[in-house]
mmCIF file of C-alpha atoms in Angstrom:
data_model
loop_
_atom_site.group_PDB
_atom_site.id
_atom_site.type_symbol
_atom_site.label_atom_id
_atom_site.label_comp_id
_atom_site.label_asym_id
_atom_site.label_seq_id
_atom_site.Cartn_x
_atom_site.Cartn_y
_atom_site.Cartn_z
ATOM 1 C CA GLY Z 658 3.400 5.240 -22.047
ATOM 2 C CA GLN Z 659 1.046 2.199 -22.177
ATOM 3 C CA GLY Z 660 -1.699 3.065 -19.637
ATOM 4 C CA LYS Z 661 -0.869 1.444 -16.932
ATOM 5 C CA THR Z 662 -1.406 4.426 -14.468
ATOM 6 C CA CYS Z 663 -4.272 5.484 -16.210
ATOM 7 C CA THR Z 664 -6.079 1.697 -16.148
ATOM 8 C CA ALA Z 665 -5.115 1.721 -12.202
ATOM 9 C CA LEU Z 666 -6.523 5.026 -11.530
ATOM 10 C CA ARG Z 667 -9.415 4.182 -13.236
ATOM 11 C CA LEU Z 668 -9.796 1.255 -10.993
ATOM 12 C CA VAL Z 669 -9.929 3.558 -8.302
ATOM 13 C CA SER Z 670 -12.084 6.093 -9.084
ATOM 14 C CA SER Z 671 -14.956 2.780 -10.083
ATOM 15 C CA THR Z 672 -14.858 1.872 -6.630
ATOM 16 C CA LEU Z 673 -14.562 4.391 -4.432
ATOM 17 C CA ARG Z 674 -16.985 4.618 -1.566
ATOM 18 C CA ARG Z 675 -20.899 6.312 -2.030
ATOM 19 C CA ASN Z 676 -21.063 9.715 -1.017
ATOM 20 C CA GLY Z 677 -22.048 9.031 3.053
ATOM 21 C CA GLU Z 678 -20.458 6.235 3.263
ATOM 22 C CA THR Z 679 -17.744 6.214 6.270
ATOM 23 C CA GLY Z 680 -13.497 5.124 5.121
ATOM 24 C CA ARG Z 681 -13.520 3.214 8.538
ATOM 25 C CA VAL Z 682 -14.697 -0.254 8.689
ATOM 26 C CA SER Z 683 -14.905 -2.447 11.340
ATOM 27 C CA ALA Z 684 -13.094 -5.825 11.702
ATOM 28 C CA LYS Z 685 -11.679 -7.388 14.996
ATOM 29 C CA ASP Z 686 -11.114 -3.820 16.570
ATOM 30 C CA GLN Z 687 -8.484 -3.284 13.629
ATOM 31 C CA CYS Z 688 -7.964 0.320 11.243
ATOM 32 C CA VAL Z 689 -9.440 -1.157 8.110
ATOM 33 C CA SER Z 690 -9.472 1.343 5.629
ATOM 34 C CA GLU Z 691 -11.342 1.856 2.334
ATOM 35 C CA ALA Z 692 -7.951 3.887 0.744
ATOM 36 C CA SER Z 693 -6.496 2.729 -1.832
ATOM 37 C CA LEU Z 694 -2.691 2.485 -0.775
ATOM 38 C CA LEU Z 695 -0.203 3.600 -3.600
ATOM 39 C CA VAL Z 696 3.200 2.087 -3.420
ATOM 40 C CA LEU Z 697 5.565 4.055 -5.806
ATOM 41 C CA PRO Z 698 9.428 3.987 -7.150
ATOM 42 C CA LEU Z 699 10.414 7.548 -6.126
ATOM 43 C CA ASN Z 700 10.703 8.482 -9.319
ATOM 44 C CA LEU Z 701 7.551 8.178 -10.464
ATOM 45 C CA VAL Z 702 5.568 10.166 -7.590
ATOM 46 C CA SER Z 703 4.731 13.410 -9.719
ATOM 47 C CA GLN Z 704 4.264 11.585 -12.606
ATOM 48 C CA TRP Z 705 1.514 9.887 -10.333
ATOM 49 C CA ARG Z 706 0.313 13.212 -9.534
ATOM 50 C CA HIS Z 707 0.533 14.956 -12.310
ATOM 51 C CA GLU Z 708 -2.199 11.663 -13.962
ATOM 52 C CA MET Z 709 -4.154 11.916 -11.162
ATOM 53 C CA ASN Z 710 -4.779 15.366 -11.647
ATOM 54 C CA LYS Z 711 -5.453 14.824 -15.014
ATOM 55 C CA PHE Z 712 -7.547 11.613 -15.093
ATOM 56 C CA LEU Z 713 -9.784 11.702 -11.467
ATOM 57 C CA ARG Z 714 -11.809 15.025 -9.865
ATOM 58 C CA THR Z 715 -9.313 15.453 -7.022
ATOM 59 C CA GLU Z 716 -11.108 17.923 -5.847
ATOM 60 C CA ARG Z 717 -13.535 15.387 -4.680
ATOM 61 C CA LEU Z 718 -10.869 12.782 -3.364
ATOM 62 C CA ARG Z 719 -9.624 13.064 0.118
ATOM 63 C CA ILE Z 720 -5.608 11.978 -1.052
ATOM 64 C CA VAL Z 721 -3.422 11.325 1.508
ATOM 65 C CA TRP Z 722 0.354 11.869 0.333
ATOM 66 C CA PHE Z 723 3.081 10.206 2.408
ATOM 67 C CA VAL Z 724 6.135 10.612 0.325
ATOM 68 C CA GLN Z 725 8.545 13.702 2.976
ATOM 69 C CA GLY Z 726 9.298 13.448 7.202
ATOM 70 C CA LYS Z 727 6.353 16.764 7.516
ATOM 71 C CA ASP Z 728 3.991 14.153 6.444
ATOM 72 C CA VAL Z 729 3.701 12.020 9.282
ATOM 73 C CA ARG Z 730 3.486 15.230 11.794
ATOM 74 C CA ASN Z 731 0.624 16.062 9.135
ATOM 75 C CA HIS Z 732 -1.463 13.223 9.433
ATOM 76 C CA THR Z 733 -3.313 10.788 12.524
ATOM 77 C CA MET Z 734 -4.449 7.162 11.990
ATOM 78 C CA ASP Z 735 -8.128 8.972 11.725
ATOM 79 C CA ASP Z 736 -6.646 10.738 8.165
ATOM 80 C CA LEU Z 737 -5.236 7.730 6.553
ATOM 81 C CA CYS Z 738 -8.685 5.525 7.066
ATOM 82 C CA GLU Z 739 -10.759 8.285 6.216
ATOM 83 C CA ALA Z 740 -9.273 8.594 2.419
ATOM 84 C CA ASP Z 741 -9.854 7.675 -0.787
ATOM 85 C CA VAL Z 742 -6.168 7.224 -1.906
ATOM 86 C CA VAL Z 743 -2.886 7.275 0.043
ATOM 87 C CA VAL Z 744 0.214 7.718 -1.869
ATOM 88 C CA THR Z 745 3.672 5.949 -0.303
ATOM 89 C CA THR Z 746 7.433 5.233 -1.569
ATOM 90 C CA PHE Z 747 9.340 2.131 -0.170
ATOM 91 C CA ASP Z 748 11.945 4.934 -0.823
ATOM 92 C CA PHE Z 749 9.970 6.661 2.736
ATOM 93 C CA LEU Z 750 8.527 3.321 4.553
ATOM 94 C CA ARG Z 751 12.228 2.282 4.487
ATOM 95 C CA ASN Z 752 14.981 5.331 4.680
ATOM 96 C CA ASN Z 753 12.993 7.899 6.649
ATOM 97 C CA LYS Z 754 13.929 8.823 9.770
ATOM 98 C CA THR Z 755 11.211 10.620 10.839
ATOM 99 C CA TYR Z 756 9.028 7.902 10.068
ATOM 100 C CA GLN Z 757 11.294 4.955 11.097
ATOM 101 C CA ASP Z 758 11.802 6.590 14.497
ATOM 102 C CA HIS Z 759 7.389 7.761 14.624
ATOM 103 C CA VAL Z 760 6.643 3.662 14.158
ATOM 104 C CA GLU Z 761 9.565 2.650 16.748
ATOM 105 C CA CYS Z 762 7.840 5.294 19.257
ATOM 106 C CA ALA Z 763 4.222 3.806 18.613
ATOM 107 C CA LEU Z 764 5.094 0.129 19.111
ATOM 108 C CA LYS Z 765 7.359 1.033 21.901
ATOM 109 C CA GLY Z 766 10.372 -1.250 21.039
ATOM 110 C CA ARG Z 767 8.036 -4.024 19.787
ATOM 111 C CA PRO Z 768 9.571 -5.349 16.788
ATOM 112 C CA LYS Z 769 8.409 -4.278 13.551
ATOM 113 C CA GLU Z 770 6.089 -7.163 12.122
ATOM 114 C CA ARG Z 771 2.586 -8.421 10.897
ATOM 115 C CA ALA Z 772 1.554 -9.605 14.546
ATOM 116 C CA SER Z 773 2.927 -6.694 16.832
ATOM 117 C CA LEU Z 774 1.695 -4.508 14.473
ATOM 118 C CA ALA Z 775 -1.935 -6.033 13.843
ATOM 119 C CA ALA Z 776 -1.853 -5.389 18.229
ATOM 120 C CA TRP Z 777 -1.268 -1.818 17.989
ATOM 121 C CA SER Z 778 -3.844 -1.766 15.937
ATOM 122 C CA ARG Z 779 -6.536 -3.367 18.646
ATOM 123 C CA ALA Z 780 -5.208 -1.369 21.177
ATOM 124 C CA ARG Z 781 -7.528 0.690 23.258
ATOM 125 C CA PRO Z 782 -8.221 3.827 22.896
ATOM 126 C CA ARG Z 783 -7.384 4.085 19.807
ATOM 127 C CA ARG Z 784 -4.137 4.901 18.973
ATOM 128 C CA ARG Z 785 -3.939 7.959 16.832
ATOM 129 C CA GLU Z 786 -0.062 7.889 14.930
ATOM 130 C CA CYS Z 787 -0.596 7.236 11.398
ATOM 131 C CA VAL Z 788 1.213 3.846 10.937
ATOM 132 C CA LEU Z 789 0.735 2.818 7.852
ATOM 133 C CA GLU Z 790 1.722 -1.059 8.146
ATOM 134 C CA ALA Z 791 -1.114 -0.954 10.879
ATOM 135 C CA VAL Z 792 -3.759 -0.596 8.355
ATOM 136 C CA VAL Z 793 -5.350 -3.441 6.922
ATOM 137 C CA TRP Z 794 -6.354 -1.623 3.616
ATOM 138 C CA LYS Z 795 -9.343 -1.876 0.343
ATOM 139 C CA ARG Z 796 -6.193 -2.461 -2.237
ATOM 140 C CA ILE Z 797 -2.812 -2.346 -2.817
ATOM 141 C CA ILE Z 798 -1.389 -1.519 -5.482
ATOM 142 C CA VAL Z 799 2.678 -1.311 -6.307
ATOM 143 C CA ASP Z 800 3.585 0.473 -9.464
ATOM 144 C CA GLU Z 801 6.957 -0.758 -11.267
ATOM 145 C CA ILE Z 802 6.148 -4.177 -9.714
ATOM 146 C CA HIS Z 803 9.763 -5.435 -10.638
ATOM 147 C CA GLN Z 804 11.551 -3.719 -8.897
ATOM 148 C CA MET Z 805 10.150 -4.916 -5.794
ATOM 149 C CA PHE Z 806 10.624 -8.150 -6.525
ATOM 150 C CA ASP Z 807 14.322 -7.515 -7.372
ATOM 151 C CA ARG Z 808 14.789 -5.442 -4.146
ATOM 152 C CA PRO Z 809 14.356 -8.241 -1.010
ATOM 153 C CA THR Z 810 14.066 -5.375 1.715
ATOM 154 C CA HIS Z 811 11.491 -4.152 -0.722
ATOM 155 C CA MET Z 812 10.097 -7.357 -0.184
ATOM 156 C CA ARG Z 813 9.747 -7.615 3.514
ATOM 157 C CA ILE Z 814 8.594 -4.270 4.012
ATOM 158 C CA PHE Z 815 5.114 -5.307 1.866
ATOM 159 C CA LEU Z 816 4.857 -8.846 3.396
ATOM 160 C CA LEU Z 817 4.275 -6.776 6.253
ATOM 161 C CA PHE Z 818 0.976 -4.838 5.142
ATOM 162 C CA ARG Z 819 -2.650 -6.956 5.261
ATOM 163 C CA CYS Z 820 -5.250 -5.523 2.205
ATOM 164 C CA ARG Z 821 -7.860 -7.386 0.870
ATOM 165 C CA ALA Z 822 -6.720 -7.033 -2.867
ATOM 166 C CA ALA Z 823 -3.024 -6.609 -4.646
ATOM 167 C CA TRP Z 824 -2.059 -5.054 -7.595
ATOM 168 C CA GLY Z 825 1.058 -5.314 -9.177
ATOM 169 C CA LEU Z 826 1.721 -2.649 -12.234
ATOM 170 C CA SER Z 827 4.941 -3.536 -15.042
ATOM 171 C CA ALA Z 828 5.619 -3.272 -18.267
ATOM 172 C CA THR Z 829 8.535 -5.370 -17.705
ATOM 173 C CA PRO Z 830 7.500 -8.588 -15.464
ATOM 174 C CA SER Z 831 10.391 -11.179 -14.624
ATOM 175 C CA LEU Z 832 8.858 -15.056 -15.378
ATOM 176 C CA ASP Z 833 10.798 -16.785 -16.569
ATOM 177 C CA ASP Z 834 13.009 -17.427 -13.405
ATOM 178 C CA GLU Z 835 12.512 -17.992 -9.762
ATOM 179 C CA ARG Z 836 11.326 -14.506 -9.597
ATOM 180 C CA ALA Z 837 8.327 -15.392 -10.893
ATOM 181 C CA GLN Z 838 7.346 -17.327 -6.943
ATOM 182 C CA HIS Z 839 7.537 -14.120 -5.788
ATOM 183 C CA LEU Z 840 3.639 -13.773 -7.534
ATOM 184 C CA TYR Z 841 2.760 -15.240 -4.532
ATOM 185 C CA SER Z 842 2.748 -12.146 -2.833
ATOM 186 C CA LEU Z 843 0.052 -10.704 -4.314
ATOM 187 C CA MET Z 844 -2.240 -14.198 -3.584
ATOM 188 C CA THR Z 845 -3.807 -15.019 -0.618
ATOM 189 C CA ARG Z 846 -1.622 -17.409 0.715
ATOM 190 C CA GLU Z 847 1.388 -16.784 1.682
ATOM 191 C CA LYS Z 848 2.821 -20.393 1.162
ATOM 192 C CA ALA Z 849 3.759 -22.212 -1.886
ATOM 193 C CA HIS Z 850 0.873 -23.133 -4.526
ATOM 194 C CA HIS Z 851 1.047 -26.546 -6.437
ATOM 195 C CA PRO Z 852 3.543 -25.996 -9.582
ATOM 196 C CA ASN Z 853 0.521 -25.809 -12.001
ATOM 197 C CA LEU Z 854 -1.094 -23.248 -10.101
ATOM 198 C CA LEU Z 855 2.005 -20.898 -11.219
ATOM 199 C CA ALA Z 856 2.487 -21.892 -14.499
ATOM 200 C CA ALA Z 857 -1.122 -20.812 -15.338
ATOM 201 C CA LEU Z 858 -0.802 -17.829 -13.525
ATOM 202 C CA VAL Z 859 2.078 -16.526 -15.628
ATOM 203 C CA ALA Z 860 0.288 -18.914 -18.809
ATOM 204 C CA ARG Z 861 -2.593 -16.689 -18.720
ATOM 205 C CA ALA Z 862 -2.637 -13.069 -16.712
#
């Protein structure tokens, strides 16, 4: 009830590309999207759908939902790159068998790591299979991010993704113990920063 969802949707709507602009942009031949990827807890999908219908002109947006197995079959990689918003959940990314089989088939046995995902996205002819982790996203927004920090499997999934900006939404962030170190995952660098930087981040943000 503090307006986190509304605030995030305002960010998304205020930074949509203008009419006529394409969603896919070229960066070393990788699949780069101008879409915002929303990664939600499973129990908040319906709430976000309601809030999107309430606050956004959804008829003007290209929204792709990746929360069920049928969503994998009904979309291509072009749909992801041309979307304005793509919505998924950690439960889907980790547990949906249709999606897991789909990604395993696409990667042809290569490990599901950042390097192999990037190599897959650069392959020619351009891949059509939807692999969310292979896209370089404009923005990733993780709702209830403190839950992700508490679940190592979710953290590993999140660290597979690449994006130009990452937002974590939480009304109950963990800032008083070692879990605060997870805030580094929202920064550009992946290795440890100077400890004074973390202290300043916690104090000011």
